[in-house]
Amino acid sequence: MLILQRRAGESVVIGEDITVSVVSIDGVRVRLAISAPENISILRSELVTAATANRDSAMEEAAPDELLGLLGDVLKKPDTPSDKKE
């Protein structure tokens, strides 16, 4: 891992066609501008983590009864006056 210090307005070039520029620094927040070819995906790390977790969850097998149990009362219809026994 390479660690660099940059000031607002300064850039870092990655390879021949990716440029990361520091747009502004406000307290603990840093705004970056990233210039890269359209075929290169640029995502925040938390989105990559969430997508991976989503994909892993979707691949897990679960029995239909387990899935229905997770839904709980969502599938139950509210009682209507005609359903109540006296």
XYZ file of C-alpha atoms in Angstrom:
86
model
C 0.000 0.000 0.000
C 1.235 3.435 -0.931
C 0.386 6.317 1.405
C 0.631 9.834 0.022
C -0.108 13.321 1.267
C -1.822 15.699 -1.131
C -3.196 19.203 -0.729
C -6.381 20.549 -2.294
C -5.797 20.949 -6.022
C -3.085 18.279 -6.177
C -3.477 14.946 -7.984
C -2.188 11.409 -8.184
C -1.943 9.567 -11.504
C -2.512 5.798 -11.567
C -1.300 4.060 -14.686
C -1.735 6.043 -17.873
C -5.407 6.904 -17.671
C -6.607 7.327 -14.069
C -6.247 10.590 -12.173
C -7.353 11.175 -8.586
C -7.492 14.842 -7.587
C -8.130 16.368 -4.167
C -10.943 18.855 -4.747
C -11.302 20.139 -1.184
C -10.590 19.367 2.435
C -13.147 20.354 5.061
C -12.252 19.175 8.564
C -12.172 15.384 8.389
C -13.847 15.203 4.955
C -11.860 15.047 1.744
C -13.585 15.481 -1.627
C -11.939 13.581 -4.467
C -12.423 13.790 -8.211
C -11.610 10.615 -10.116
C -11.051 10.623 -13.851
C -10.980 7.170 -15.434
C -12.120 5.437 -18.633
C -15.801 4.455 -18.733
C -14.948 0.746 -18.691
C -13.405 1.047 -15.211
C -15.851 0.668 -12.332
C -15.466 3.154 -9.462
C -17.386 2.270 -6.290
C -17.217 3.285 -2.639
C -15.843 0.443 -0.519
C -19.029 0.183 1.575
C -21.036 -0.477 -1.600
C -18.678 -3.273 -2.617
C -18.977 -4.807 0.862
C -22.785 -4.562 0.802
C -22.983 -6.042 -2.713
C -20.772 -8.956 -1.675
C -22.872 -9.602 1.438
C -26.050 -9.417 -0.662
C -24.695 -11.854 -3.220
C -23.556 -14.269 -0.500
C -26.965 -14.109 1.201
C -28.767 -14.739 -2.061
C -26.666 -17.827 -2.707
C -27.485 -19.420 0.649
C -30.101 -22.102 0.460
C -33.066 -21.936 2.769
C -36.106 -24.141 3.115
C -39.437 -22.494 2.213
C -40.638 -22.946 5.809
C -37.624 -20.979 7.072
C -38.339 -18.154 4.639
C -41.993 -18.032 5.653
C -40.911 -17.971 9.300
C -38.772 -14.932 8.594
C -41.799 -13.132 7.202
C -43.714 -13.884 10.399
C -46.896 -11.908 10.784
C -46.404 -10.008 7.540
C -48.349 -12.649 5.648
C -51.134 -12.897 8.214
C -54.194 -10.861 7.376
C -55.699 -8.701 10.111
C -58.734 -10.129 11.857
C -62.033 -9.096 10.392
C -65.239 -9.031 12.452
C -66.540 -12.122 10.658
C -63.356 -14.062 11.607
C -63.803 -13.570 15.360
C -65.426 -16.373 17.302
C -67.625 -15.496 20.231
